CSV table of C-alpha atoms in Angstrom, one decimal:
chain,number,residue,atom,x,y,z
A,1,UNK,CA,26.8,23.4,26.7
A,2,UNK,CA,25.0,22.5,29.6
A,3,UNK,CA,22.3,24.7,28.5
A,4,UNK,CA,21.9,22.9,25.5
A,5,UNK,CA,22.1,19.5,27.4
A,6,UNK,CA,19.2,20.5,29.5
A,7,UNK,CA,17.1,22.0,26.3
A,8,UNK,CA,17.8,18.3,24.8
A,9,UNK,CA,16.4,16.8,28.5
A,10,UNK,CA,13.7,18.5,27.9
A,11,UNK,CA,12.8,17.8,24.5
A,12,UNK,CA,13.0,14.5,25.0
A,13,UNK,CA,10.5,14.9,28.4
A,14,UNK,CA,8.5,16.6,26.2
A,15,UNK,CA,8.3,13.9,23.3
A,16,UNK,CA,10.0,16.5,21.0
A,17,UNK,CA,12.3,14.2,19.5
A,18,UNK,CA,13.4,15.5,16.1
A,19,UNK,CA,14.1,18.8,18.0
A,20,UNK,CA,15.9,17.2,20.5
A,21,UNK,CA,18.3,15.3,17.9
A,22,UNK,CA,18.5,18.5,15.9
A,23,UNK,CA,18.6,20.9,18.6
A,24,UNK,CA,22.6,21.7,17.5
A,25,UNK,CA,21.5,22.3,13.8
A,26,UNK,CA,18.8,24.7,15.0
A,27,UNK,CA,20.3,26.7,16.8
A,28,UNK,CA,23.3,27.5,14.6
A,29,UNK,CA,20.6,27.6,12.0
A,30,UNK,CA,18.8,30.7,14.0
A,31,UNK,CA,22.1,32.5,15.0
A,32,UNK,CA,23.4,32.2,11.4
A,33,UNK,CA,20.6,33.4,9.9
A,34,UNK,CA,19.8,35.8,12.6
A,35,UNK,CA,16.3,34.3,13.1
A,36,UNK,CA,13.4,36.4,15.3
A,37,UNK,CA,11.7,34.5,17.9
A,38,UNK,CA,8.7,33.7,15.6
A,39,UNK,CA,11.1,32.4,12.9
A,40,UNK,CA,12.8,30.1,15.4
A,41,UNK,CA,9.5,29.2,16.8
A,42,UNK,CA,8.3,28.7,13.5
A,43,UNK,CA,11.3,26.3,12.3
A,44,UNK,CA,11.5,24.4,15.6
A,45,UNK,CA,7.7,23.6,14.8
A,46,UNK,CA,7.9,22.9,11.5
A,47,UNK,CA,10.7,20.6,12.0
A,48,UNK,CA,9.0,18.5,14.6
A,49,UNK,CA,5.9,18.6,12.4
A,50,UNK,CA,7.5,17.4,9.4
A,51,UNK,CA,9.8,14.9,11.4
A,52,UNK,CA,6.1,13.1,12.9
A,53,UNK,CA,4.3,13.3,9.5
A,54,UNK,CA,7.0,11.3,8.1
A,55,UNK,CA,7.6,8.9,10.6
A,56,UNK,CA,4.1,7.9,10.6
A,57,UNK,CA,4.0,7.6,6.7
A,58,UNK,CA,6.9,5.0,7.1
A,59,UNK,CA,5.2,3.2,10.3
A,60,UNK,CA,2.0,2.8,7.9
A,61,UNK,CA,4.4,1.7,4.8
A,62,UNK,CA,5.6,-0.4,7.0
A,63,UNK,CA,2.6,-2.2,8.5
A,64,UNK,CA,1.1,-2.3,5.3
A,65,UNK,CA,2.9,-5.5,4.5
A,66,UNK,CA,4.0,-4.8,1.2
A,67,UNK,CA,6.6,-7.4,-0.4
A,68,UNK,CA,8.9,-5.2,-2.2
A,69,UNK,CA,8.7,-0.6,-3.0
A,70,UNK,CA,6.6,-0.5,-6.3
A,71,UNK,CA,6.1,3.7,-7.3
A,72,UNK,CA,3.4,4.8,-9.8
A,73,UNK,CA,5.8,7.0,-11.2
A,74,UNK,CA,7.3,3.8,-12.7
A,75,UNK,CA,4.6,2.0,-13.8
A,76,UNK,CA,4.8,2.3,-17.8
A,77,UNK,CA,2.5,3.1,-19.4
A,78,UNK,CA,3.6,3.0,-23.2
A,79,UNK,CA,3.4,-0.6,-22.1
A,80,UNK,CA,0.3,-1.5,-20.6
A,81,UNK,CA,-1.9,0.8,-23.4
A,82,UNK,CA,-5.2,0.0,-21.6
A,83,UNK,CA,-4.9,2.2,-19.3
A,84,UNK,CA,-5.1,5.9,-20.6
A,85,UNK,CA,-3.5,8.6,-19.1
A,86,UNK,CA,-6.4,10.3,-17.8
A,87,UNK,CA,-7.5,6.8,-16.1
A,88,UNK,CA,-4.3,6.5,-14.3
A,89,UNK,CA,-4.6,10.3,-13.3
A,90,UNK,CA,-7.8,9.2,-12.1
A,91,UNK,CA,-6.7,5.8,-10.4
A,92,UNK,CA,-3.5,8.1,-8.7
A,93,UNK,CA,-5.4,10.6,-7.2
A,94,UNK,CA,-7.3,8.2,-4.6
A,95,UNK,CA,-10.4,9.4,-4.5
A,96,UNK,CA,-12.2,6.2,-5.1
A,97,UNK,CA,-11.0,5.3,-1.7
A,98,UNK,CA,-12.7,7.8,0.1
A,99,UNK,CA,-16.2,7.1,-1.9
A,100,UNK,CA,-15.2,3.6,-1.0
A,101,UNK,CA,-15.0,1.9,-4.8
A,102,UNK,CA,-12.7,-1.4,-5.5
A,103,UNK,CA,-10.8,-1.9,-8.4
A,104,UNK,CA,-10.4,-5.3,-10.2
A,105,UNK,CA,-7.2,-5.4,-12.3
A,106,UNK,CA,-7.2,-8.9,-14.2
A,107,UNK,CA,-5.2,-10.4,-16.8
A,108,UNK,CA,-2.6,-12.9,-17.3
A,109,UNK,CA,1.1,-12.9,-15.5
A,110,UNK,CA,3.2,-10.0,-16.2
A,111,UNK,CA,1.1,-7.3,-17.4
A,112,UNK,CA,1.9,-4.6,-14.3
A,113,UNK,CA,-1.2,-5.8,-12.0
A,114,UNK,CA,0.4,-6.2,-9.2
A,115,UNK,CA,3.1,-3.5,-9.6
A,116,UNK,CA,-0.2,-0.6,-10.1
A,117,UNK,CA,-1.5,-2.0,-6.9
A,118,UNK,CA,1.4,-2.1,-5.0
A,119,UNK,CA,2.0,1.6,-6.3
A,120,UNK,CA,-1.6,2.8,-5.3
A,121,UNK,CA,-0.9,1.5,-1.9
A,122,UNK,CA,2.2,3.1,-1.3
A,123,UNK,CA,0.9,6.4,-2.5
A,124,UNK,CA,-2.3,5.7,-0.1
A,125,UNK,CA,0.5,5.1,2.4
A,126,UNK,CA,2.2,8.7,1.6
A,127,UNK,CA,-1.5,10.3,1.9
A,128,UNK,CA,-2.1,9.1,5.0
A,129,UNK,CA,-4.3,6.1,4.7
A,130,UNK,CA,-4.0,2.9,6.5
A,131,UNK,CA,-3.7,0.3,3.9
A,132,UNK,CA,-2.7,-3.9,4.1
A,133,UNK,CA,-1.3,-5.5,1.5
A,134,UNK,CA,-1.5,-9.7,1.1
A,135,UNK,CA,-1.6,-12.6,-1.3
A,136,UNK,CA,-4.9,-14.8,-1.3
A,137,UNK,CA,-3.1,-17.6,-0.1
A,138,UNK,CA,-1.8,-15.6,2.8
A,139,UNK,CA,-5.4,-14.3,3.4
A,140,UNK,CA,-6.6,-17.6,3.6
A,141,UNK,CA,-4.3,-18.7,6.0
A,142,UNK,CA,-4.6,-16.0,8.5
A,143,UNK,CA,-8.5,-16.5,7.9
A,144,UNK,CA,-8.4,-20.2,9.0
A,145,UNK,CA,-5.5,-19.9,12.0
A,146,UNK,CA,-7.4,-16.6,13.2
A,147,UNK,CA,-8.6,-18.0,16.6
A,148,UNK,CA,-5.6,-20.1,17.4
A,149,UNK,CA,-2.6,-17.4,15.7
A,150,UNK,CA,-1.8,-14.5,17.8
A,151,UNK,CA,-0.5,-12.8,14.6
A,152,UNK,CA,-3.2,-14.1,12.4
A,153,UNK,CA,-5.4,-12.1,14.6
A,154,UNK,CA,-3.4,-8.8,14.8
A,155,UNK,CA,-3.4,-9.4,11.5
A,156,UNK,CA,-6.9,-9.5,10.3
A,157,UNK,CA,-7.5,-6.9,13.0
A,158,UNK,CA,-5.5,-4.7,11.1
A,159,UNK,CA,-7.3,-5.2,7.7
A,160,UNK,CA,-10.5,-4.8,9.1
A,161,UNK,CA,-9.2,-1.3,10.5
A,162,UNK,CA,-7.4,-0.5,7.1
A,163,UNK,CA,-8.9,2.4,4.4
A,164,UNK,CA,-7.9,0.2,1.5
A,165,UNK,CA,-6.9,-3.9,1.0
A,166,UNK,CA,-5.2,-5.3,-1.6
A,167,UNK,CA,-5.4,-9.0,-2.6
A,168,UNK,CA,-3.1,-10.1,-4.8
A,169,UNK,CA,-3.2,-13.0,-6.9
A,170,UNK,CA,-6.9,-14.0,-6.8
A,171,UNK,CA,-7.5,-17.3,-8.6
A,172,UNK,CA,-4.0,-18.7,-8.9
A,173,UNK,CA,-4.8,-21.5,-6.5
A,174,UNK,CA,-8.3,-23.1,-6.0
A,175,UNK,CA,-9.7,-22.3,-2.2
A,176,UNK,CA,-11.9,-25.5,-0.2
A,177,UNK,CA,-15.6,-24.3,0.5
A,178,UNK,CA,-14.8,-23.6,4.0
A,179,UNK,CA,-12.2,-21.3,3.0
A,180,UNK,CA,-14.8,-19.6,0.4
A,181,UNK,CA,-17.1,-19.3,2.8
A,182,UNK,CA,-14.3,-17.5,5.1
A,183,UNK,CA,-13.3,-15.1,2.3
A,184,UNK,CA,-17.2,-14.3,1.5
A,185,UNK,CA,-17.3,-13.3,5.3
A,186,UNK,CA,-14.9,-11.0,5.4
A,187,UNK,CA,-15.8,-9.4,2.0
A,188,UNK,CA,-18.9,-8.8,3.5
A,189,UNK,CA,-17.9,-7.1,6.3
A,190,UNK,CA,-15.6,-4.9,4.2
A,191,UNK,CA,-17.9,-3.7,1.8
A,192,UNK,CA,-19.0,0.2,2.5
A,193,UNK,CA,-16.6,0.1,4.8
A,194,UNK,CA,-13.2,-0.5,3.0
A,195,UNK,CA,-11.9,0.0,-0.7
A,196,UNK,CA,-10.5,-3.5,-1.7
A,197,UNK,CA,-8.0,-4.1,-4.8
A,198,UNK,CA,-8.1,-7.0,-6.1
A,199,UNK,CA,-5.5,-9.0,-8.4
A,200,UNK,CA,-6.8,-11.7,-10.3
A,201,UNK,CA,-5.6,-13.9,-13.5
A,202,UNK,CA,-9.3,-14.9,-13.7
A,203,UNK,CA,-12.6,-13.2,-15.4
A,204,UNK,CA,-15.4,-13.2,-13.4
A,205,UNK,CA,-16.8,-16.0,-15.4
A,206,UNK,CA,-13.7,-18.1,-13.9
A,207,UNK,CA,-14.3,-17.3,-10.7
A,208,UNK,CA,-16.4,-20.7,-9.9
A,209,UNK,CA,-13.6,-22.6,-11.1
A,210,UNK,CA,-11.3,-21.6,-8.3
A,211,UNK,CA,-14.1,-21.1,-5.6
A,212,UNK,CA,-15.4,-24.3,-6.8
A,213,UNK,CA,-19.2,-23.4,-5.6
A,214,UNK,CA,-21.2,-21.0,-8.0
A,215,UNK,CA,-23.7,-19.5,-5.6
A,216,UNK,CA,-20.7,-18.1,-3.5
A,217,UNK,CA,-18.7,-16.8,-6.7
A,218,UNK,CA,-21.9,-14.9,-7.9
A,219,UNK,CA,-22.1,-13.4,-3.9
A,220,UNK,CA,-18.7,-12.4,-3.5
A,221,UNK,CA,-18.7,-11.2,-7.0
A,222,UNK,CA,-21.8,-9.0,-6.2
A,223,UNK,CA,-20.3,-7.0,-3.1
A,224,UNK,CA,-17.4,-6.6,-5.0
A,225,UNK,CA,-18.7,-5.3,-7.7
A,226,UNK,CA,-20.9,-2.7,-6.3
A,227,UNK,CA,-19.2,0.0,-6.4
A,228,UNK,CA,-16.4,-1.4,-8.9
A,229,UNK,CA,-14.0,-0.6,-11.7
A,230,UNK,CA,-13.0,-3.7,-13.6
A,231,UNK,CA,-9.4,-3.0,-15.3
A,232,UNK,CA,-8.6,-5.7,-18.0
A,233,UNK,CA,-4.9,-5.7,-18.1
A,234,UNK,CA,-4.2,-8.1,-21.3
A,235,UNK,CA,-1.2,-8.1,-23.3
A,236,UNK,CA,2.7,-9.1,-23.1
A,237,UNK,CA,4.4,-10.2,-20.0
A,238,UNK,CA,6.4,-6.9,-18.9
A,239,UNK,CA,8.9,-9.4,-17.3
A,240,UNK,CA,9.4,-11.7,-20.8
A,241,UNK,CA,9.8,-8.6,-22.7
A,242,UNK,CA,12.2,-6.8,-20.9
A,243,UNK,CA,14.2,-9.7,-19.7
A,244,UNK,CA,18.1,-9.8,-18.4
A,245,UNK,CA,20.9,-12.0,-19.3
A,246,UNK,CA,23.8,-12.1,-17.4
A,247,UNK,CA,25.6,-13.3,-20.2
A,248,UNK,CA,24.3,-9.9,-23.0
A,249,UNK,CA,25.3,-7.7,-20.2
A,250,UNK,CA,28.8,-8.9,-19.0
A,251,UNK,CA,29.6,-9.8,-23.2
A,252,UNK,CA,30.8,-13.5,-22.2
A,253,UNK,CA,28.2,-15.1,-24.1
A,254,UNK,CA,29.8,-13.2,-27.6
């Protein structure tokens, strides 16, 4: 036992954690098994390999900033018919992201926008990209407080650094000039550089309405449009259709 005390001591000197916190497993593992040198080798390895990979896929889940788990593999799509299968193959497999092309998904409340973008982050997340998620109010905020919030900062420094940003809810509030003229700035600076999703319950023709000046609509609208795939997501609320009563599904309302 004091062997094994002194092989976790130095695991943990070593930064080996997972092998240090597994180290009993292991090597009951190689004795029952009657594992060679290279297969322990091997294991021990693997195991510590496996054990980093995944703990840096839930450190960048986590600082992505993601409101609530949305999966891909339970977006519907019998229910939102305007995306094809082949598109969503497409959409899932990320490559867009690394040729550095946004996607617009518009349409009214309901229709699985922001559930597909949430889901595209996530699996960015699992293939190893850095990715922020945030409302455009919430963008706005940290744009205007950047020089006098400490976290407004860290945040925006991390959305600069980030392989993909996603902006949910584009349009559902108007924005003042000087907060346009914020938002323009950091599209800008973005583009070529970052693949940006985008949320939005307005066409591009609407876009003046909430930004209230057309010169900057058309100027944001042309970086981010680019290199662009515009996804109009119309139809029935998800939500409306496939609504819960507490009532149906305890029987007191029969």
């Amino acid at each position: 036992m004091d062997k094994i005390q002194t092989l976790k001591t130095s695991a943990r000197s070593l930064g080996l954690i997972h092998t240090r916190d597994a180290l009993d497993e292991v090597i009951h593992t190689a004795e029952t098994e009657q594992h060679s040198y290279l297969d322990f080798l091997t294991y021990v390895f693997d195991g510590e390999i496996l054990y980093r990979q995944n703990k840096a896929r839930d450190k960048r889940i986590k600082e992505a900033g993601f409101p609530y788990p949305k999966y891909l593999k339970d977006f519907d799509l019998t229910f939102c018919k305007v995306i094809s299968k082949k598109q969503f193959k497409q959409l899932t497999e990320l490559t867009w992201i690394d040729g550095l092309y946004n996607l617009i998904l518009s349409g009214p409340p309901g229709v699985g926008k922001t559930h597909l973008a949430i889901g595209l982050g996530y699996q960015a997340c699992e293939d190893g990209y850095k990715v922020s998620y945030t409302t455009m109010q919430s963008l706005i905020k940290v744009l205007r407080t950047e020089e006098i919030d400490r976290h407004a900062g860290v945040k925006l420094r991390r959305i600069r650094s980030s392989n993909l940003l996603i902006i949910d809810e584009v349009g559902y509030l108007p924005i003042s000039a000087t907060e346009g003229n914020l938002f323009f700035q950091l599209i800008s600076e973005l583009q070529e550089r970052t693949s940006i999703v985008i949320t939005t319950n307005k066409g591009f023709e609407e876009w003046t309405e909430f930004l209230g000046d057309a010169a900057l609509a058309t100027a944001i609208l042309d970086r981010l449009s680019y290199q662009c795939d515009k996804i109009p997501m119309n139809g029935k609320s998800y939500r409306l259709e496939n609504r819960k009563s507490f009532l149906n599904e305890t029987g007191k309302d029969k």
